[in-house]
mmCIF file with all atom_site columns, C-alpha atoms in Angstrom:
data_model
loop_
_atom_site.group_PDB
_atom_site.id
_atom_site.type_symbol
_atom_site.label_atom_id
_atom_site.label_alt_id
_atom_site.label_comp_id
_atom_site.label_asym_id
_atom_site.label_entity_id
_atom_site.label_seq_id
_atom_site.pdbx_PDB_ins_code
_atom_site.Cartn_x
_atom_site.Cartn_y
_atom_site.Cartn_z
_atom_site.occupancy
_atom_site.B_iso_or_equiv
_atom_site.pdbx_formal_charge
_atom_site.auth_seq_id
_atom_site.auth_comp_id
_atom_site.auth_asym_id
_atom_site.auth_atom_id
_atom_site.pdbx_PDB_model_num
ATOM 1   C CA . UNK V 1 1   ? 33.036  5.449   -40.058 1.00 49.00 ? 1   UNK V CA 1
ATOM 2   C CA . UNK V 1 2   ? 34.652  2.204   -39.210 1.00 50.00 ? 2   UNK V CA 1
ATOM 3   C CA . UNK V 1 3   ? 36.396  0.857   -36.193 1.00 49.00 ? 3   UNK V CA 1
ATOM 4   C CA . UNK V 1 4   ? 35.495  -0.548  -32.855 1.00 52.00 ? 4   UNK V CA 1
ATOM 5   C CA . UNK V 1 5   ? 33.246  1.469   -30.537 1.00 54.00 ? 5   UNK V CA 1
ATOM 6   C CA . UNK V 1 6   ? 35.385  3.971   -28.616 1.00 53.00 ? 6   UNK V CA 1
ATOM 7   C CA . UNK V 1 7   ? 38.459  3.669   -30.887 1.00 57.00 ? 7   UNK V CA 1
ATOM 8   C CA . UNK V 1 8   ? 39.439  5.929   -33.749 1.00 56.00 ? 8   UNK V CA 1
ATOM 9   C CA . UNK V 1 9   ? 39.171  4.709   -37.351 1.00 58.00 ? 9   UNK V CA 1
ATOM 10  C CA . UNK V 1 10  ? 42.427  4.148   -39.220 1.00 64.00 ? 10  UNK V CA 1
ATOM 11  C CA . UNK V 1 11  ? 44.124  7.467   -40.072 1.00 66.00 ? 11  UNK V CA 1
ATOM 12  C CA . UNK V 1 12  ? 42.001  9.581   -37.666 1.00 66.00 ? 12  UNK V CA 1
ATOM 13  C CA . UNK V 1 13  ? 43.682  10.904  -34.504 1.00 74.00 ? 13  UNK V CA 1
ATOM 14  C CA . UNK V 1 14  ? 40.412  11.785  -32.805 1.00 70.00 ? 14  UNK V CA 1
ATOM 15  C CA . UNK V 1 15  ? 38.617  9.203   -30.659 1.00 69.00 ? 15  UNK V CA 1
ATOM 16  C CA . UNK V 1 16  ? 35.485  7.735   -32.157 1.00 67.00 ? 16  UNK V CA 1
ATOM 17  C CA . UNK V 1 17  ? 32.417  9.714   -31.054 1.00 62.00 ? 17  UNK V CA 1
ATOM 18  C CA . UNK V 1 18  ? 30.087  7.704   -28.880 1.00 65.00 ? 18  UNK V CA 1
ATOM 19  C CA . UNK V 1 19  ? 27.070  9.980   -28.652 1.00 63.00 ? 19  UNK V CA 1
ATOM 20  C CA . UNK V 1 20  ? 27.079  11.942  -31.914 1.00 58.00 ? 20  UNK V CA 1
ATOM 21  C CA . UNK V 1 21  ? 29.228  14.856  -30.789 1.00 67.00 ? 21  UNK V CA 1
ATOM 22  C CA . UNK V 1 22  ? 31.081  14.924  -34.147 1.00 73.00 ? 22  UNK V CA 1
ATOM 23  C CA . UNK V 1 23  ? 28.087  14.074  -36.300 1.00 74.00 ? 23  UNK V CA 1
ATOM 24  C CA . UNK V 1 24  ? 27.438  16.240  -39.351 1.00 77.00 ? 24  UNK V CA 1
ATOM 25  C CA . UNK V 1 25  ? 24.046  17.992  -39.677 1.00 77.00 ? 25  UNK V CA 1
ATOM 26  C CA . UNK V 1 26  ? 23.000  15.378  -42.267 1.00 79.00 ? 26  UNK V CA 1
ATOM 27  C CA . UNK V 1 27  ? 23.869  12.549  -39.893 1.00 77.00 ? 27  UNK V CA 1
ATOM 28  C CA . UNK V 1 28  ? 22.030  14.305  -37.087 1.00 75.00 ? 28  UNK V CA 1
ATOM 29  C CA . UNK V 1 29  ? 18.887  14.798  -39.237 1.00 72.00 ? 29  UNK V CA 1
ATOM 30  C CA . UNK V 1 30  ? 19.010  11.182  -40.357 1.00 73.00 ? 30  UNK V CA 1
ATOM 31  C CA . UNK V 1 31  ? 19.241  10.082  -36.754 1.00 72.00 ? 31  UNK V CA 1
ATOM 32  C CA . UNK V 1 32  ? 16.305  12.218  -35.568 1.00 74.00 ? 32  UNK V CA 1
ATOM 33  C CA . UNK V 1 33  ? 14.294  11.715  -38.785 1.00 71.00 ? 33  UNK V CA 1
ATOM 34  C CA . UNK V 1 34  ? 13.909  15.384  -39.799 1.00 63.00 ? 34  UNK V CA 1
ATOM 35  C CA . UNK V 1 35  ? 13.844  16.476  -43.437 1.00 65.00 ? 35  UNK V CA 1
ATOM 36  C CA . UNK V 1 36  ? 16.590  18.667  -44.880 1.00 64.00 ? 36  UNK V CA 1
ATOM 37  C CA . UNK V 1 37  ? 15.386  22.285  -44.991 1.00 68.00 ? 37  UNK V CA 1
ATOM 38  C CA . UNK V 1 38  ? 18.596  23.964  -46.161 1.00 69.00 ? 38  UNK V CA 1
ATOM 39  C CA . UNK V 1 39  ? 17.161  24.303  -49.688 1.00 65.00 ? 39  UNK V CA 1
ATOM 40  C CA . UNK V 1 40  ? 14.505  26.599  -48.234 1.00 68.00 ? 40  UNK V CA 1
ATOM 41  C CA . UNK V 1 41  ? 17.181  28.863  -46.776 1.00 69.00 ? 41  UNK V CA 1
ATOM 42  C CA . UNK V 1 42  ? 18.987  29.116  -50.129 1.00 69.00 ? 42  UNK V CA 1
ATOM 43  C CA . UNK V 1 43  ? 15.837  29.869  -52.136 1.00 72.00 ? 43  UNK V CA 1
ATOM 44  C CA . UNK V 1 44  ? 14.200  32.067  -49.502 1.00 68.00 ? 44  UNK V CA 1
ATOM 45  C CA . UNK V 1 45  ? 11.056  29.966  -49.319 1.00 72.00 ? 45  UNK V CA 1
ATOM 46  C CA . UNK V 1 46  ? 9.193   29.366  -46.099 1.00 69.00 ? 46  UNK V CA 1
ATOM 47  C CA . UNK V 1 47  ? 9.255   25.817  -44.901 1.00 63.00 ? 47  UNK V CA 1
ATOM 48  C CA . UNK V 1 48  ? 5.887   24.177  -44.382 1.00 67.00 ? 48  UNK V CA 1
ATOM 49  C CA . UNK V 1 49  ? 5.139   23.702  -40.729 1.00 68.00 ? 49  UNK V CA 1
ATOM 50  C CA . UNK V 1 50  ? 5.252   20.150  -39.498 1.00 64.00 ? 50  UNK V CA 1
ATOM 51  C CA . UNK V 1 51  ? 1.907   18.892  -38.295 1.00 68.00 ? 51  UNK V CA 1
ATOM 52  C CA . UNK V 1 52  ? 1.523   19.686  -34.627 1.00 67.00 ? 52  UNK V CA 1
ATOM 53  C CA . UNK V 1 53  ? 0.784   16.976  -32.150 1.00 68.00 ? 53  UNK V CA 1
ATOM 54  C CA . UNK V 1 54  ? -2.883  16.902  -31.204 1.00 69.00 ? 54  UNK V CA 1
ATOM 55  C CA . UNK V 1 55  ? -3.598  19.000  -28.167 1.00 66.00 ? 55  UNK V CA 1
ATOM 56  C CA . UNK V 1 56  ? -4.471  17.029  -25.117 1.00 65.00 ? 56  UNK V CA 1
ATOM 57  C CA . UNK V 1 57  ? -6.887  18.443  -22.637 1.00 59.00 ? 57  UNK V CA 1
ATOM 58  C CA . UNK V 1 58  ? -5.387  19.264  -19.293 1.00 54.00 ? 58  UNK V CA 1
ATOM 59  C CA . UNK V 1 59  ? -6.887  17.203  -16.521 1.00 53.00 ? 59  UNK V CA 1
ATOM 60  C CA . UNK V 1 60  ? -9.656  18.951  -14.696 1.00 50.00 ? 60  UNK V CA 1
ATOM 61  C CA . UNK V 1 61  ? -8.882  19.804  -11.091 1.00 49.00 ? 61  UNK V CA 1
ATOM 62  C CA . UNK V 1 62  ? -11.950 17.881  -9.967  1.00 48.00 ? 62  UNK V CA 1
ATOM 63  C CA . UNK V 1 63  ? -10.946 14.832  -11.996 1.00 51.00 ? 63  UNK V CA 1
ATOM 64  C CA . UNK V 1 64  ? -7.419  14.859  -10.568 1.00 55.00 ? 64  UNK V CA 1
ATOM 65  C CA . UNK V 1 65  ? -8.620  15.065  -6.986  1.00 69.00 ? 65  UNK V CA 1
ATOM 66  C CA . UNK V 1 66  ? -11.419 12.521  -7.349  1.00 75.00 ? 66  UNK V CA 1
ATOM 67  C CA . UNK V 1 67  ? -9.225  9.442   -6.689  1.00 76.00 ? 67  UNK V CA 1
ATOM 68  C CA . UNK V 1 68  ? -7.786  11.158  -3.617  1.00 86.00 ? 68  UNK V CA 1
ATOM 69  C CA . UNK V 1 69  ? -11.260 11.998  -2.375  1.00 90.00 ? 69  UNK V CA 1
ATOM 70  C CA . UNK V 1 70  ? -12.387 8.393   -2.851  1.00 92.00 ? 70  UNK V CA 1
ATOM 71  C CA . UNK V 1 71  ? -9.245  7.198   -1.044  1.00 92.00 ? 71  UNK V CA 1
ATOM 72  C CA . UNK V 1 72  ? -10.001 9.502   1.890   1.00 93.00 ? 72  UNK V CA 1
ATOM 73  C CA . UNK V 1 73  ? -13.632 8.409   2.065   1.00 94.00 ? 73  UNK V CA 1
ATOM 74  C CA . UNK V 1 74  ? -12.695 4.719   2.003   1.00 95.00 ? 74  UNK V CA 1
ATOM 75  C CA . UNK V 1 75  ? -9.928  5.271   4.573   1.00 96.00 ? 75  UNK V CA 1
ATOM 76  C CA . UNK V 1 76  ? -12.231 7.143   6.952   1.00 96.00 ? 76  UNK V CA 1
ATOM 77  C CA . UNK V 1 77  ? -14.989 4.556   6.479   1.00 97.00 ? 77  UNK V CA 1
ATOM 78  C CA . UNK V 1 78  ? -12.587 1.724   7.334   1.00 96.00 ? 78  UNK V CA 1
ATOM 79  C CA . UNK V 1 79  ? -11.261 3.628   10.351  1.00 97.00 ? 79  UNK V CA 1
ATOM 80  C CA . UNK V 1 80  ? -14.804 4.261   11.608  1.00 97.00 ? 80  UNK V CA 1
ATOM 81  C CA . UNK V 1 81  ? -15.664 0.589   11.112  1.00 97.00 ? 81  UNK V CA 1
ATOM 82  C CA . UNK V 1 82  ? -12.536 -0.382  13.033  1.00 96.00 ? 82  UNK V CA 1
ATOM 83  C CA . UNK V 1 83  ? -13.366 2.068   15.819  1.00 97.00 ? 83  UNK V CA 1
ATOM 84  C CA . UNK V 1 84  ? -16.865 0.606   16.159  1.00 97.00 ? 84  UNK V CA 1
ATOM 85  C CA . UNK V 1 85  ? -15.339 -2.872  16.417  1.00 96.00 ? 85  UNK V CA 1
ATOM 86  C CA . UNK V 1 86  ? -12.795 -1.746  19.008  1.00 96.00 ? 86  UNK V CA 1
ATOM 87  C CA . UNK V 1 87  ? -15.417 0.057   21.105  1.00 97.00 ? 87  UNK V CA 1
ATOM 88  C CA . UNK V 1 88  ? -17.666 -3.005  21.050  1.00 95.00 ? 88  UNK V CA 1
ATOM 89  C CA . UNK V 1 89  ? -14.998 -5.652  21.781  1.00 94.00 ? 89  UNK V CA 1
ATOM 90  C CA . UNK V 1 90  ? -12.937 -3.871  24.463  1.00 95.00 ? 90  UNK V CA 1
ATOM 91  C CA . UNK V 1 91  ? -15.558 -4.163  27.257  1.00 94.00 ? 91  UNK V CA 1
ATOM 92  C CA . UNK V 1 92  ? -16.057 -7.840  26.423  1.00 92.00 ? 92  UNK V CA 1
ATOM 93  C CA . UNK V 1 93  ? -12.316 -8.524  26.502  1.00 93.00 ? 93  UNK V CA 1
ATOM 94  C CA . UNK V 1 94  ? -11.879 -6.555  29.718  1.00 92.00 ? 94  UNK V CA 1
ATOM 95  C CA . UNK V 1 95  ? -14.328 -8.944  31.387  1.00 89.00 ? 95  UNK V CA 1
ATOM 96  C CA . UNK V 1 96  ? -12.634 -11.973 29.877  1.00 88.00 ? 96  UNK V CA 1
ATOM 97  C CA . UNK V 1 97  ? -14.207 -14.637 32.096  1.00 88.00 ? 97  UNK V CA 1
ATOM 98  C CA . UNK V 1 98  ? -17.737 -13.697 30.989  1.00 89.00 ? 98  UNK V CA 1
ATOM 99  C CA . UNK V 1 99  ? -16.475 -13.401 27.402  1.00 88.00 ? 99  UNK V CA 1
ATOM 100 C CA . UNK V 1 100 ? -15.016 -16.918 27.528  1.00 87.00 ? 100 UNK V CA 1
ATOM 101 C CA . UNK V 1 101 ? -18.254 -18.286 28.978  1.00 87.00 ? 101 UNK V CA 1
ATOM 102 C CA . UNK V 1 102 ? -20.217 -16.626 26.149  1.00 87.00 ? 102 UNK V CA 1
ATOM 103 C CA . UNK V 1 103 ? -17.859 -18.258 23.636  1.00 84.00 ? 103 UNK V CA 1
ATOM 104 C CA . UNK V 1 104 ? -18.408 -21.657 25.256  1.00 84.00 ? 104 UNK V CA 1
ATOM 105 C CA . UNK V 1 105 ? -22.196 -21.170 25.149  1.00 87.00 ? 105 UNK V CA 1
ATOM 106 C CA . UNK V 1 106 ? -22.058 -20.165 21.482  1.00 87.00 ? 106 UNK V CA 1
ATOM 107 C CA . UNK V 1 107 ? -19.962 -23.230 20.668  1.00 80.00 ? 107 UNK V CA 1
ATOM 108 C CA . UNK V 1 108 ? -22.377 -25.419 22.596  1.00 82.00 ? 108 UNK V CA 1
ATOM 109 C CA . UNK V 1 109 ? -19.755 -26.901 24.899  1.00 80.00 ? 109 UNK V CA 1
ATOM 110 C CA . UNK V 1 110 ? -20.014 -27.375 28.644  1.00 83.00 ? 110 UNK V CA 1
ATOM 111 C CA . UNK V 1 111 ? -16.758 -25.853 29.846  1.00 80.00 ? 111 UNK V CA 1
ATOM 112 C CA . UNK V 1 112 ? -15.511 -23.387 32.426  1.00 82.00 ? 112 UNK V CA 1
ATOM 113 C CA . UNK V 1 113 ? -12.080 -21.955 32.992  1.00 83.00 ? 113 UNK V CA 1
ATOM 114 C CA . UNK V 1 114 ? -10.159 -23.754 35.712  1.00 81.00 ? 114 UNK V CA 1
ATOM 115 C CA . UNK V 1 115 ? -8.382  -20.559 36.842  1.00 85.00 ? 115 UNK V CA 1
ATOM 116 C CA . UNK V 1 116 ? -10.467 -17.528 35.782  1.00 85.00 ? 116 UNK V CA 1
ATOM 117 C CA . UNK V 1 117 ? -8.191  -15.052 37.592  1.00 88.00 ? 117 UNK V CA 1
ATOM 118 C CA . UNK V 1 118 ? -5.192  -16.158 35.518  1.00 87.00 ? 118 UNK V CA 1
ATOM 119 C CA . UNK V 1 119 ? -7.161  -15.572 32.298  1.00 88.00 ? 119 UNK V CA 1
ATOM 120 C CA . UNK V 1 120 ? -8.146  -11.946 33.061  1.00 92.00 ? 120 UNK V CA 1
ATOM 121 C CA . UNK V 1 121 ? -4.745  -10.392 32.190  1.00 93.00 ? 121 UNK V CA 1
ATOM 122 C CA . UNK V 1 122 ? -4.865  -12.067 28.772  1.00 93.00 ? 122 UNK V CA 1
ATOM 123 C CA . UNK V 1 123 ? -8.221  -10.449 28.047  1.00 93.00 ? 123 UNK V CA 1
ATOM 124 C CA . UNK V 1 124 ? -6.944  -7.067  29.214  1.00 95.00 ? 124 UNK V CA 1
ATOM 125 C CA . UNK V 1 125 ? -3.852  -7.449  27.034  1.00 96.00 ? 125 UNK V CA 1
ATOM 126 C CA . UNK V 1 126 ? -6.038  -8.291  24.024  1.00 96.00 ? 126 UNK V CA 1
ATOM 127 C CA . UNK V 1 127 ? -8.188  -5.210  24.740  1.00 96.00 ? 127 UNK V CA 1
ATOM 128 C CA . UNK V 1 128 ? -5.102  -2.986  24.937  1.00 97.00 ? 128 UNK V CA 1
ATOM 129 C CA . UNK V 1 129 ? -3.785  -4.430  21.669  1.00 97.00 ? 129 UNK V CA 1
ATOM 130 C CA . UNK V 1 130 ? -7.096  -3.524  20.024  1.00 97.00 ? 130 UNK V CA 1
ATOM 131 C CA . UNK V 1 131 ? -7.020  0.044   21.410  1.00 97.00 ? 131 UNK V CA 1
ATOM 132 C CA . UNK V 1 132 ? -3.388  0.796   20.600  1.00 98.00 ? 132 UNK V CA 1
ATOM 133 C CA . UNK V 1 133 ? -3.639  -1.021  17.283  1.00 97.00 ? 133 UNK V CA 1
ATOM 134 C CA . UNK V 1 134 ? -6.478  1.252   16.202  1.00 97.00 ? 134 UNK V CA 1
ATOM 135 C CA . UNK V 1 135 ? -4.576  4.356   17.362  1.00 98.00 ? 135 UNK V CA 1
ATOM 136 C CA . UNK V 1 136 ? -1.443  3.317   15.456  1.00 97.00 ? 136 UNK V CA 1
ATOM 137 C CA . UNK V 1 137 ? -3.485  2.509   12.358  1.00 97.00 ? 137 UNK V CA 1
ATOM 138 C CA . UNK V 1 138 ? -5.290  5.853   12.504  1.00 97.00 ? 138 UNK V CA 1
ATOM 139 C CA . UNK V 1 139 ? -2.007  7.755   12.953  1.00 97.00 ? 139 UNK V CA 1
ATOM 140 C CA . UNK V 1 140 ? -0.342  5.994   10.017  1.00 97.00 ? 140 UNK V CA 1
ATOM 141 C CA . UNK V 1 141 ? -3.397  6.552   7.817   1.00 96.00 ? 141 UNK V CA 1
ATOM 142 C CA . UNK V 1 142 ? -3.539  10.230  8.746   1.00 95.00 ? 142 UNK V CA 1
ATOM 143 C CA . UNK V 1 143 ? 0.180   10.701  8.022   1.00 95.00 ? 143 UNK V CA 1
ATOM 144 C CA . UNK V 1 144 ? -0.100  9.104   4.574   1.00 94.00 ? 144 UNK V CA 1
ATOM 145 C CA . UNK V 1 145 ? -3.192  11.137  3.711   1.00 92.00 ? 145 UNK V CA 1
ATOM 146 C CA . UNK V 1 146 ? -1.383  14.352  4.675   1.00 92.00 ? 146 UNK V CA 1
ATOM 147 C CA . UNK V 1 147 ? 1.442   13.412  2.293   1.00 91.00 ? 147 UNK V CA 1
ATOM 148 C CA . UNK V 1 148 ? -1.098  12.817  -0.466  1.00 88.00 ? 148 UNK V CA 1
ATOM 149 C CA . UNK V 1 149 ? -0.442  9.092   -0.721  1.00 92.00 ? 149 UNK V CA 1
ATOM 150 C CA . UNK V 1 150 ? -2.921  6.241   -0.948  1.00 92.00 ? 150 UNK V CA 1
ATOM 151 C CA . UNK V 1 151 ? -3.924  5.159   2.519   1.00 94.00 ? 151 UNK V CA 1
ATOM 152 C CA . UNK V 1 152 ? -7.008  2.946   2.165   1.00 94.00 ? 152 UNK V CA 1
ATOM 153 C CA . UNK V 1 153 ? -4.949  -0.207  2.653   1.00 95.00 ? 153 UNK V CA 1
ATOM 154 C CA . UNK V 1 154 ? -3.527  0.816   6.036   1.00 97.00 ? 154 UNK V CA 1
ATOM 155 C CA . UNK V 1 155 ? -6.780  0.269   8.001   1.00 97.00 ? 155 UNK V CA 1
ATOM 156 C CA . UNK V 1 156 ? -7.186  -3.116  6.306   1.00 96.00 ? 156 UNK V CA 1
ATOM 157 C CA . UNK V 1 157 ? -3.678  -4.271  7.159   1.00 97.00 ? 157 UNK V CA 1
ATOM 158 C CA . UNK V 1 158 ? -3.899  -2.773  10.650  1.00 97.00 ? 158 UNK V CA 1
ATOM 159 C CA . UNK V 1 159 ? -7.215  -4.499  11.274  1.00 95.00 ? 159 UNK V CA 1
ATOM 160 C CA . UNK V 1 160 ? -5.870  -7.862  10.145  1.00 97.00 ? 160 UNK V CA 1
ATOM 161 C CA . UNK V 1 161 ? -2.602  -7.613  12.094  1.00 97.00 ? 161 UNK V CA 1
ATOM 162 C CA . UNK V 1 162 ? -4.022  -6.344  15.383  1.00 97.00 ? 162 UNK V CA 1
ATOM 163 C CA . UNK V 1 163 ? -7.054  -8.642  15.272  1.00 96.00 ? 163 UNK V CA 1
ATOM 164 C CA . UNK V 1 164 ? -4.725  -11.613 14.758  1.00 97.00 ? 164 UNK V CA 1
ATOM 165 C CA . UNK V 1 165 ? -2.568  -10.557 17.709  1.00 97.00 ? 165 UNK V CA 1
ATOM 166 C CA . UNK V 1 166 ? -5.638  -9.986  19.877  1.00 96.00 ? 166 UNK V CA 1
ATOM 167 C CA . UNK V 1 167 ? -7.164  -13.339 18.897  1.00 94.00 ? 167 UNK V CA 1
ATOM 168 C CA . UNK V 1 168 ? -3.911  -15.076 19.753  1.00 95.00 ? 168 UNK V CA 1
ATOM 169 C CA . UNK V 1 169 ? -3.924  -13.454 23.193  1.00 95.00 ? 169 UNK V CA 1
ATOM 170 C CA . UNK V 1 170 ? -7.551  -14.530 23.718  1.00 92.00 ? 170 UNK V CA 1
ATOM 171 C CA . UNK V 1 171 ? -6.752  -18.142 22.816  1.00 89.00 ? 171 UNK V CA 1
ATOM 172 C CA . UNK V 1 172 ? -3.725  -18.494 25.100  1.00 91.00 ? 172 UNK V CA 1
ATOM 173 C CA . UNK V 1 173 ? -5.685  -19.040 28.351  1.00 89.00 ? 173 UNK V CA 1
ATOM 174 C CA . UNK V 1 174 ? -8.136  -21.353 26.597  1.00 85.00 ? 174 UNK V CA 1
ATOM 175 C CA . UNK V 1 175 ? -5.420  -23.569 25.169  1.00 84.00 ? 175 UNK V CA 1
ATOM 176 C CA . UNK V 1 176 ? -3.395  -23.523 28.406  1.00 85.00 ? 176 UNK V CA 1
ATOM 177 C CA . UNK V 1 177 ? -6.357  -24.777 30.434  1.00 83.00 ? 177 UNK V CA 1
ATOM 178 C CA . UNK V 1 178 ? -6.202  -28.589 30.008  1.00 83.00 ? 178 UNK V CA 1
ATOM 179 C CA . UNK V 1 179 ? -9.899  -29.175 30.747  1.00 81.00 ? 179 UNK V CA 1
ATOM 180 C CA . UNK V 1 180 ? -11.067 -26.516 28.272  1.00 82.00 ? 180 UNK V CA 1
ATOM 181 C CA . UNK V 1 181 ? -8.544  -27.601 25.632  1.00 80.00 ? 181 UNK V CA 1
ATOM 182 C CA . UNK V 1 182 ? -9.686  -31.235 25.834  1.00 82.00 ? 182 UNK V CA 1
ATOM 183 C CA . UNK V 1 183 ? -13.359 -30.230 25.563  1.00 80.00 ? 183 UNK V CA 1
ATOM 184 C CA . UNK V 1 184 ? -12.734 -27.849 22.620  1.00 75.00 ? 184 UNK V CA 1
ATOM 185 C CA . UNK V 1 185 ? -10.510 -30.294 20.742  1.00 77.00 ? 185 UNK V CA 1
ATOM 186 C CA . UNK V 1 186 ? -12.959 -33.125 21.456  1.00 76.00 ? 186 UNK V CA 1
ATOM 187 C CA . UNK V 1 187 ? -15.909 -31.082 20.156  1.00 69.00 ? 187 UNK V CA 1
ATOM 188 C CA . UNK V 1 188 ? -14.091 -30.393 16.890  1.00 67.00 ? 188 UNK V CA 1
ATOM 189 C CA . UNK V 1 189 ? -13.286 -34.038 16.188  1.00 62.00 ? 189 UNK V CA 1
#
């Protein structure tokens, strides 16, 4: 056949076939690479069977569920680790003034907060971020596990995001206190 795609060849009223709808059996066999077996029909001979594709073993039920089991174990382990961190840091953040003094002692700087009462709400806010962050992370992880999707990464991302937010809240009163800021910046330089 000749002619441009979609147009009829010269002298043919039909439109040019685009997907083989007018192809002869020979053209179809040539396209799908099958041998001509019409001679076998004429002579009455049986056609030799084409070699079958090698059988593949069906995946074992235990093998198919193993990645999901590992995902669940890792997810639960990360959630437990996060819960231990939250349970241990919340009391310290709730008593922010003592927490800040412990940080100063660990850094080896002689500093105290100028207005300890103004710093307490920041510690409480950081503690609440940790608590609600863990609850949100656990809920999202549980929902993805119920849908059968990978969920190990959710506790990691949740831990990073909510720890960053909490750390930012903890640093606000330290950096807003001019005396503490000068001592901390001076000890770094």
